[in-house]
């Protein structure tokens, strides 16, 4: 009836008949019909028994294409992605390399010993076991200084940003310095949560801290280890300037430790957080080491923000799901996570080399930057062409890349942001050849 399976006007069986069929007393059926009448789904009509009204529970009609359009608005402004067979969007690791066997082993080990109490609503900051593992792992790999109670386990860096924005807004802070160019996704999210971004230029040393200081803004979001999208590392001089600003002006550095685990040519620079734990809110996740769909990350903020962040996390979702947290803790403690990272790092380096070689051969006039770390390179193009148009031409050749201008707040030279982690060298060579052909052709 409510689901629309009985059409309006159709008659329900007589109560005596239905009671006989179902083997229940007639009183039960009379009561059930009365309930239907009370809910407006049926009505008793003299002479014709009980009839379906057709009122039922109605949903508003879904506007045509509404969901599709809403999702599209969150994506790239490229004219078409139809016919793309090599997706080189940045920020995605090789998902076919997800360590399934190790995950399954860890899940078994966890389920063998998980207690009933572990399945209760837990600490909104995360299960103690994962927080404790993260303390050791982040200290060893990133130089982060914290204790288990400083860690808030989040649904990715994205949720860490959302929590920070909510707390900053509640404190009356809404101005936020962001890198320009910088992650469009991260900035859009902060805007969603009510922050007002101010773009600060990025050069070969990272964010221009002098520009930041001049704005008077008190919170800055950065990707110091491997700047997105340029790939530069924040220089020692700029790190010092940034921390001096934070200490002197009471600034908060929001350190998005994006891509830090993927460094090929030398050991990664340590996180800023280790040098100034009370001035830095540190964010990381397994999105680039395991998979973005894990939606698992961490936030380690100055201690003065802890209570408000926990309240915001509690209000959002009462805490991350417990079992995946315990499995990740097991992967970290068994060393399987590190083994996985070592294995993918070797493979990614050869993929990066294949893409660079292909671009040098097919696009010799371009400059390829940001190659020392991460899962993408930045291709800087000569001239003044609109890179959204260029990315559209590349997409028409079946290769998806991101235009650099999509990540810019003010105009600048054209470029393409190209991810390489998800494809084997021969596909990357093919992609580079297609990109070269698409860009060398005179086009619209
Ligand atoms: C620079 C940057 N920060 C943060 C994120 C979001 O990461 P997460 O999946 O951990 O929420 C992304 C996503 O690709 C990103 O590019």
Coordinates of C-alpha atoms and ligand atoms in Angstrom, one line a residue:
X1 CA 0.0 0.0 0.0
X2 CA 2.6 2.5 1.1
X3 CA 5.0 1.0 -1.4
X4 CA 2.4 1.5 -4.1
X5 CA 1.9 -2.3 -4.8
X6 CA -1.9 -2.0 -4.1
X7 CA -3.5 0.5 -6.4
X8 CA -6.0 3.1 -5.0
X9 CA -9.6 1.9 -5.0
X10 CA -8.7 -1.8 -4.8
X11 CA -10.6 -3.8 -2.1
X12 CA -8.9 -5.6 0.7
X13 CA -10.2 -9.1 1.4
X14 CA -13.1 -9.4 3.9
X15 CA -11.8 -9.7 7.4
X16 CA -13.3 -13.2 8.0
X17 CA -11.8 -14.5 4.8
X18 CA -8.3 -13.1 5.5
X19 CA -8.3 -14.4 9.1
X20 CA -9.2 -17.9 7.8
X21 CA -6.4 -17.7 5.2
X22 CA -3.8 -16.5 7.7
X23 CA -5.0 -18.8 10.5
X24 CA -5.5 -15.9 12.9
X25 CA -8.5 -14.7 14.8
X26 CA -10.8 -12.2 13.0
X27 CA -10.1 -9.7 15.7
X28 CA -6.5 -9.5 14.7
X29 CA -7.4 -8.6 11.1
X30 CA -10.0 -6.1 12.2
X31 CA -7.4 -4.4 14.4
X32 CA -4.9 -4.4 11.5
X33 CA -7.4 -2.8 9.1
X34 CA -8.2 -0.2 11.8
X35 CA -4.5 0.7 12.0
X36 CA -4.4 1.1 8.2
X37 CA -7.5 3.3 8.4
X38 CA -5.9 5.4 11.2
X39 CA -2.8 5.9 9.0
X40 CA -5.0 7.0 6.1
X41 CA -3.9 4.1 3.9
X42 CA -7.3 2.4 3.8
X43 CA -10.9 3.3 4.6
X44 CA -14.0 1.3 5.4
X45 CA -16.8 2.0 2.8
X46 CA -20.3 0.8 3.5
X47 CA -21.2 -1.8 1.0
X48 CA -17.7 -2.3 -0.4
X49 CA -15.6 -3.3 2.6
X50 CA -12.2 -1.8 3.2
X51 CA -10.7 0.0 0.2
X52 CA -7.1 1.3 -0.5
X53 CA -7.1 5.1 -0.4
X54 CA -4.0 5.8 -2.4
X55 CA -2.9 8.4 0.1
X56 CA 0.0 6.4 1.6
X57 CA 3.5 7.7 2.2
X58 CA 4.5 9.8 -0.8
X59 CA 8.0 11.0 -1.7
X60 CA 8.6 14.2 -3.6
X61 CA 9.5 13.3 -7.2
X62 CA 13.3 13.3 -7.7
X63 CA 14.2 16.3 -9.9
X64 CA 15.6 14.9 -13.2
X65 CA 19.4 14.5 -13.1
X66 CA 19.5 16.2 -9.7
X67 CA 21.9 13.8 -8.0
X68 CA 24.2 13.6 -11.0
X69 CA 24.4 17.4 -11.3
X70 CA 25.2 17.7 -7.5
X71 CA 28.0 15.3 -7.9
X72 CA 29.3 16.8 -11.0
X73 CA 29.5 20.2 -9.3
X74 CA 32.1 18.7 -6.9
X75 CA 34.3 17.6 -9.8
X76 CA 36.5 19.1 -12.4
X77 CA 35.4 21.8 -14.8
X78 CA 36.6 19.8 -17.8
X79 CA 34.1 19.7 -20.7
X80 CA 34.0 16.0 -21.1
X81 CA 35.4 12.8 -19.5
X82 CA 33.6 10.5 -21.9
X83 CA 35.9 8.1 -23.6
X84 CA 38.7 8.5 -21.0
X85 CA 40.6 5.3 -20.7
X86 CA 43.7 6.4 -18.8
X87 CA 42.8 8.4 -15.7
X88 CA 45.8 10.3 -14.5
X89 CA 44.0 12.4 -11.9
X90 CA 46.4 13.1 -9.0
X91 CA 46.0 11.9 -5.4
X92 CA 45.2 8.3 -6.0
X93 CA 47.6 5.5 -5.1
X94 CA 47.8 2.2 -7.0
X95 CA 44.5 0.7 -5.7
X96 CA 45.2 -2.7 -7.3
X97 CA 48.2 -3.0 -4.9
X98 CA 45.9 -2.7 -1.8
X99 CA 47.5 -5.3 0.6
X100 CA 44.5 -7.6 0.7
X101 CA 46.3 -10.6 2.2
X102 CA 47.9 -8.6 5.0
X103 CA 44.6 -6.8 5.7
X104 CA 42.8 -10.2 5.9
X105 CA 45.5 -11.5 8.3
X106 CA 45.2 -8.5 10.4
X107 CA 41.4 -8.7 10.4
X108 CA 41.5 -12.3 11.5
X109 CA 44.0 -11.5 14.3
X110 CA 41.8 -8.7 15.5
X111 CA 38.5 -10.7 15.4
X112 CA 40.2 -13.5 17.3
X113 CA 40.8 -11.3 20.3
X114 CA 38.3 -8.4 20.1
X115 CA 36.1 -8.3 23.2
X116 CA 32.4 -7.4 23.5
X117 CA 33.5 -4.2 25.2
X118 CA 35.5 -3.2 22.2
X119 CA 32.3 -3.1 20.2
X120 CA 30.6 -0.5 22.4
X121 CA 30.5 3.2 21.6
X122 CA 34.0 4.0 22.3
X123 CA 36.3 7.0 22.8
X124 CA 35.3 9.6 20.1
X125 CA 39.0 10.3 19.6
X126 CA 39.6 6.7 18.5
X127 CA 40.5 3.3 19.9
X128 CA 43.4 3.5 22.4
X129 CA 45.2 0.7 20.5
X130 CA 45.3 2.6 17.2
X131 CA 46.2 5.9 18.9
X132 CA 49.1 4.2 20.7
X133 CA 50.4 2.7 17.5
X134 CA 50.1 6.0 15.6
X135 CA 52.2 7.7 18.3
X136 CA 55.1 5.3 17.7
X137 CA 54.8 5.1 13.9
X138 CA 54.4 8.9 13.4
X139 CA 57.4 9.6 15.7
X140 CA 59.6 7.1 13.8
X141 CA 58.5 8.0 10.3
X142 CA 57.6 11.7 10.5
X143 CA 59.2 13.0 13.7
X144 CA 55.7 13.8 15.2
X145 CA 55.8 14.4 18.9
X146 CA 52.6 13.4 20.8
X147 CA 51.0 11.0 23.2
X148 CA 48.1 8.7 22.5
X149 CA 45.7 11.2 24.2
X150 CA 46.7 13.9 21.7
X151 CA 45.5 11.8 18.7
X152 CA 42.0 12.2 17.2
X153 CA 41.3 9.4 14.7
X154 CA 39.3 11.0 11.9
X155 CA 37.6 10.1 8.6
X156 CA 40.6 11.2 6.6
X157 CA 42.4 14.5 6.4
X158 CA 39.1 15.9 5.1
X159 CA 37.3 15.4 8.4
X160 CA 40.3 16.7 10.3
X161 CA 40.0 19.9 8.3
X162 CA 36.3 20.1 9.0
X163 CA 36.8 19.7 12.8
X164 CA 39.5 22.4 12.8
X165 CA 37.3 24.7 10.8
X166 CA 34.4 24.2 13.2
X167 CA 36.6 24.9 16.3
X168 CA 38.2 27.9 14.7
X169 CA 34.9 29.3 13.7
X170 CA 33.5 28.8 17.2
X171 CA 36.5 30.8 18.5
X172 CA 35.7 33.6 16.1
X173 CA 38.5 32.8 13.6
X174 CA 37.4 32.5 10.0
X175 CA 40.4 33.9 8.0
X176 CA 42.6 31.2 6.6
X177 CA 45.8 31.5 4.6
X178 CA 46.1 28.8 1.9
X179 CA 48.8 28.0 -0.6
X180 CA 48.4 29.5 -4.1
X181 CA 48.4 27.3 -6.1
X182 CA 47.1 24.8 -3.5
X183 CA 44.7 22.0 -3.1
X184 CA 41.4 23.1 -4.6
X185 CA 39.7 20.2 -2.7
X186 CA 41.0 21.2 0.7
X187 CA 40.3 24.9 0.2
X188 CA 36.7 24.2 -1.0
X189 CA 36.1 22.1 2.1
X190 CA 37.3 24.9 4.4
X191 CA 35.0 27.3 2.5
X192 CA 32.1 24.9 3.1
X193 CA 32.8 25.0 6.8
X194 CA 32.7 28.8 6.8
X195 CA 36.4 29.7 6.5
X196 CA 37.5 32.6 4.3
X197 CA 40.7 31.7 2.4
X198 CA 43.4 34.1 1.4
X199 CA 45.8 32.8 -1.2
X200 CA 49.6 33.1 -0.4
X201 CA 52.0 32.6 -3.2
X202 CA 54.2 29.5 -3.5
X203 CA 57.7 29.6 -5.1
X204 CA 60.5 27.0 -5.3
X205 CA 61.0 27.3 -1.5
X206 CA 57.3 26.7 -0.7
X207 CA 54.8 29.2 0.8
X208 CA 56.0 32.8 0.8
X209 CA 55.9 33.3 4.5
X210 CA 56.6 37.0 4.2
X211 CA 53.3 37.4 2.3
X212 CA 51.5 35.4 5.0
X213 CA 52.9 37.6 7.8
X214 CA 51.7 40.7 5.9
X215 CA 48.1 39.5 5.8
X216 CA 47.7 39.4 9.6
X217 CA 45.8 36.1 9.2
X218 CA 46.2 33.8 12.2
X219 CA 45.7 30.4 10.7
X220 CA 47.5 28.9 7.7
X221 CA 46.9 25.6 5.8
X222 CA 50.0 24.1 4.2
X223 CA 51.4 21.0 2.6
X224 CA 55.1 21.4 3.7
X225 CA 56.5 17.9 2.9
X226 CA 55.4 17.9 -0.7
X227 CA 53.4 21.0 -1.7
X228 CA 50.3 20.3 -3.6
X229 CA 50.3 20.7 -6.6
X230 CA 53.9 22.1 -7.2
X231 CA 55.7 19.3 -5.3
X232 CA 58.2 21.7 -3.7
X233 CA 59.4 21.0 -0.1
X234 CA 59.1 23.9 2.3
X235 CA 62.7 25.1 2.7
X236 CA 64.5 25.2 6.1
X237 CA 64.5 29.0 6.0
X238 CA 60.8 29.2 5.3
X239 CA 60.1 26.6 8.0
X240 CA 61.9 28.8 10.5
X241 CA 60.0 31.9 9.3
X242 CA 56.7 30.1 9.6
X243 CA 57.3 28.9 13.1
X244 CA 58.6 32.3 14.1
X245 CA 55.3 33.8 12.8
X246 CA 53.3 31.2 14.7
X247 CA 55.1 31.8 18.0
X248 CA 55.2 35.6 17.6
X249 CA 51.7 36.2 16.3
X250 CA 49.9 33.3 17.9
X251 CA 49.4 31.7 14.5
X252 CA 48.1 28.2 14.0
X253 CA 49.9 26.1 11.3
X254 CA 47.6 23.4 9.8
X255 CA 50.1 20.9 8.5
X256 CA 48.5 18.6 5.8
X257 CA 51.2 15.9 5.7
X258 CA 50.0 15.0 2.3
X259 CA 52.1 12.4 0.4
X260 CA 54.9 12.5 2.9
X261 CA 55.3 8.7 2.9
X262 CA 56.1 8.7 -0.8
X263 CA 59.6 10.1 -1.2
X264 CA 62.0 8.6 -3.7
X265 CA 65.4 10.3 -3.8
X266 CA 66.1 11.0 -0.1
X267 CA 64.6 10.6 3.3
X268 CA 61.5 12.8 3.8
X269 CA 61.8 16.0 5.8
X270 CA 60.3 15.7 9.2
X271 CA 56.9 17.1 10.0
X272 CA 56.8 20.7 11.3
X273 CA 54.7 19.4 14.2
X274 CA 57.8 17.9 15.9
X275 CA 59.4 21.4 16.1
X276 CA 56.3 23.2 17.5
X277 CA 53.6 20.8 18.8
X278 CA 51.7 23.7 20.4
X279 CA 51.5 25.8 17.2
X280 CA 50.8 23.1 14.7
X281 CA 47.7 21.0 14.0
X282 CA 49.0 17.9 12.2
X283 CA 46.9 16.0 9.7
X284 CA 47.5 12.7 7.9
X285 CA 45.7 9.7 6.6
X286 CA 46.0 6.3 4.9
X287 CA 44.4 7.6 1.7
X288 CA 47.7 7.7 -0.1
X289 CA 49.3 4.7 1.5
X290 CA 46.4 2.2 1.5
X291 CA 43.3 3.7 -0.2
X292 CA 41.2 6.8 0.0
X293 CA 38.1 4.7 0.5
X294 CA 39.4 3.7 4.0
X295 CA 38.4 7.1 5.2
X296 CA 40.8 6.9 8.1
X297 CA 43.2 9.6 9.2
X298 CA 44.4 11.4 12.3
X299 CA 44.6 14.9 13.7
X300 CA 47.2 15.9 16.3
X301 CA 46.5 19.4 17.5
X302 CA 47.8 21.8 20.1
X303 CA 46.6 20.6 23.5
X304 CA 44.5 23.8 24.1
X305 CA 42.2 22.7 21.2
X306 CA 41.8 19.1 22.3
X307 CA 38.5 19.4 24.2
X308 CA 36.8 21.3 21.5
X309 CA 38.0 19.0 18.8
X310 CA 36.8 15.9 20.7
X311 CA 33.4 17.6 21.2
X312 CA 33.2 18.3 17.4
X313 CA 34.2 14.8 16.5
X314 CA 31.7 13.4 19.0
X315 CA 28.9 15.6 17.6
X316 CA 29.9 14.5 14.0
X317 CA 29.8 10.7 14.3
X318 CA 30.6 9.5 17.9
X319 CA 33.9 8.3 16.6
X320 CA 35.4 6.3 13.7
X321 CA 34.3 2.6 13.3
X322 CA 36.2 0.4 15.8
X323 CA 37.1 -2.6 13.7
X324 CA 39.0 -0.9 10.9
X325 CA 40.9 1.1 13.5
X326 CA 41.9 -2.1 15.2
X327 CA 42.9 -3.7 11.9
X328 CA 45.0 -0.7 11.0
X329 CA 46.7 -0.8 14.4
X330 CA 47.5 -4.5 13.8
X331 CA 48.9 -3.6 10.3
X332 CA 51.1 -1.0 11.9
X333 CA 52.4 -3.2 14.7
X334 CA 53.0 -6.2 12.5
X335 CA 55.2 -4.2 10.1
X336 CA 52.9 -5.1 7.2
X337 CA 52.0 -1.5 6.6
X338 CA 55.7 -0.5 6.3
X339 CA 56.4 -3.5 4.0
X340 CA 53.5 -2.5 1.8
X341 CA 54.9 1.1 1.6
X342 CA 58.4 -0.1 0.7
X343 CA 57.0 -2.3 -2.1
X344 CA 54.8 0.4 -3.6
X345 CA 57.6 3.0 -3.4
X346 CA 59.8 0.9 -5.7
X347 CA 57.0 0.4 -8.2
X348 CA 56.0 4.1 -8.1
X349 CA 59.5 5.3 -8.7
X350 CA 59.6 3.3 -11.9
X351 CA 56.2 4.6 -12.9
X352 CA 57.3 8.2 -12.2
X353 CA 60.4 7.6 -14.3
X354 CA 58.4 6.2 -17.2
X355 CA 56.0 9.2 -17.2
X356 CA 58.9 11.7 -17.0
X357 CA 60.8 10.0 -19.9
X358 CA 57.6 10.0 -22.0
X359 CA 56.9 13.6 -21.3
X360 CA 60.5 14.6 -22.2
X361 CA 60.2 12.7 -25.4
X362 CA 56.7 13.9 -26.4
X363 CA 56.5 17.3 -24.8
X364 CA 60.1 18.6 -24.8
X365 CA 59.1 22.2 -24.4
X366 CA 57.4 21.6 -21.0
X367 CA 59.1 21.7 -17.6
X368 CA 58.3 18.8 -15.3
X369 CA 58.4 19.7 -11.6
X370 CA 57.8 18.2 -8.2
X371 CA 59.2 14.8 -9.1
X372 CA 61.1 13.9 -5.9
X373 CA 58.1 12.7 -4.0
X374 CA 54.4 12.0 -4.1
X375 CA 52.1 10.4 -6.6
X376 CA 52.0 13.1 -9.3
X377 CA 54.1 15.6 -11.2
X378 CA 53.4 19.1 -12.3
X379 CA 53.9 19.9 -16.0
X380 CA 54.5 23.6 -16.6
X381 CA 53.6 24.6 -20.2
X382 CA 55.1 27.5 -22.2
X383 CA 52.8 30.3 -23.4
X384 CA 49.6 31.6 -22.0
X385 CA 47.0 29.1 -23.2
X386 CA 44.0 28.3 -21.0
X387 CA 45.0 25.0 -19.3
X388 CA 41.4 24.0 -18.7
X389 CA 41.0 23.9 -22.5
X390 CA 44.3 22.0 -22.8
X391 CA 43.2 19.4 -20.2
X392 CA 40.0 19.1 -22.2
X393 CA 42.0 18.4 -25.4
X394 CA 44.0 15.8 -23.5
X395 CA 40.7 14.3 -22.2
X396 CA 39.5 14.1 -25.7
X397 CA 42.5 11.9 -26.4
X398 CA 41.4 9.6 -23.7
X399 CA 43.7 10.8 -20.9
X400 CA 42.3 12.5 -17.7
X401 CA 44.6 15.1 -16.1
X402 CA 44.0 18.2 -14.0
X403 CA 44.5 21.8 -15.2
X404 CA 46.9 23.6 -12.8
X405 CA 44.6 26.7 -12.9
X406 CA 41.9 24.6 -11.1
X407 CA 44.2 24.8 -8.0
X408 CA 45.0 28.5 -8.5
X409 CA 43.4 31.5 -6.8
X410 CA 45.1 34.1 -9.0
X411 CA 46.1 33.7 -12.6
X412 CA 49.5 32.2 -13.5
X413 CA 51.2 30.2 -16.2
X414 CA 49.4 27.1 -17.6
X415 CA 50.2 23.6 -16.3
X416 CA 48.8 20.1 -15.9
X417 CA 48.8 18.1 -12.7
X418 CA 49.4 14.4 -13.7
X419 CA 49.1 11.4 -11.3
X420 CA 51.1 8.3 -12.2
X421 CA 50.8 5.9 -9.3
X422 CA 47.9 3.9 -10.7
X423 CA 49.3 2.8 -14.1
X424 CA 52.1 0.6 -15.3
X425 CA 55.0 2.1 -17.2
X426 CA 53.7 1.1 -20.7
X427 CA 50.4 2.8 -20.1
X428 CA 52.2 6.0 -18.8
X429 CA 54.4 6.0 -21.9
X430 CA 51.2 5.7 -24.1
X431 CA 49.5 8.5 -22.0
X432 CA 52.6 10.8 -22.5
X433 CA 52.5 10.2 -26.2
X434 CA 48.8 11.1 -26.4
X435 CA 49.3 14.2 -24.2
X436 CA 52.1 15.3 -26.5
X437 CA 50.0 14.8 -29.6
X438 CA 47.0 16.5 -28.1
X439 CA 49.0 19.6 -27.1
X440 CA 51.1 19.9 -30.2
X441 CA 48.1 20.0 -32.4
X442 CA 46.8 23.6 -33.0
X443 CA 43.4 23.4 -31.3
X444 CA 40.6 25.5 -29.9
Ligands
LIG1 C1 46.3 18.1 -0.5 C2 45.2 17.2 -0.1 N1 44.8 17.2 1.2 C3 43.8 16.4 1.7 C4 43.2 15.5 0.9 C5 42.1 14.7 1.5 O1 42.6 13.5 2.0 P1 41.8 12.4 2.8 O2 41.5 11.4 1.8 O3 42.8 12.0 3.8 O4 40.6 13.0 3.4 C6 43.5 15.5 -0.4 C7 42.8 14.5 -1.3 O5 43.3 14.1 -2.3 C8 44.5 16.3 -0.9 O6 44.8 16.3 -2.2

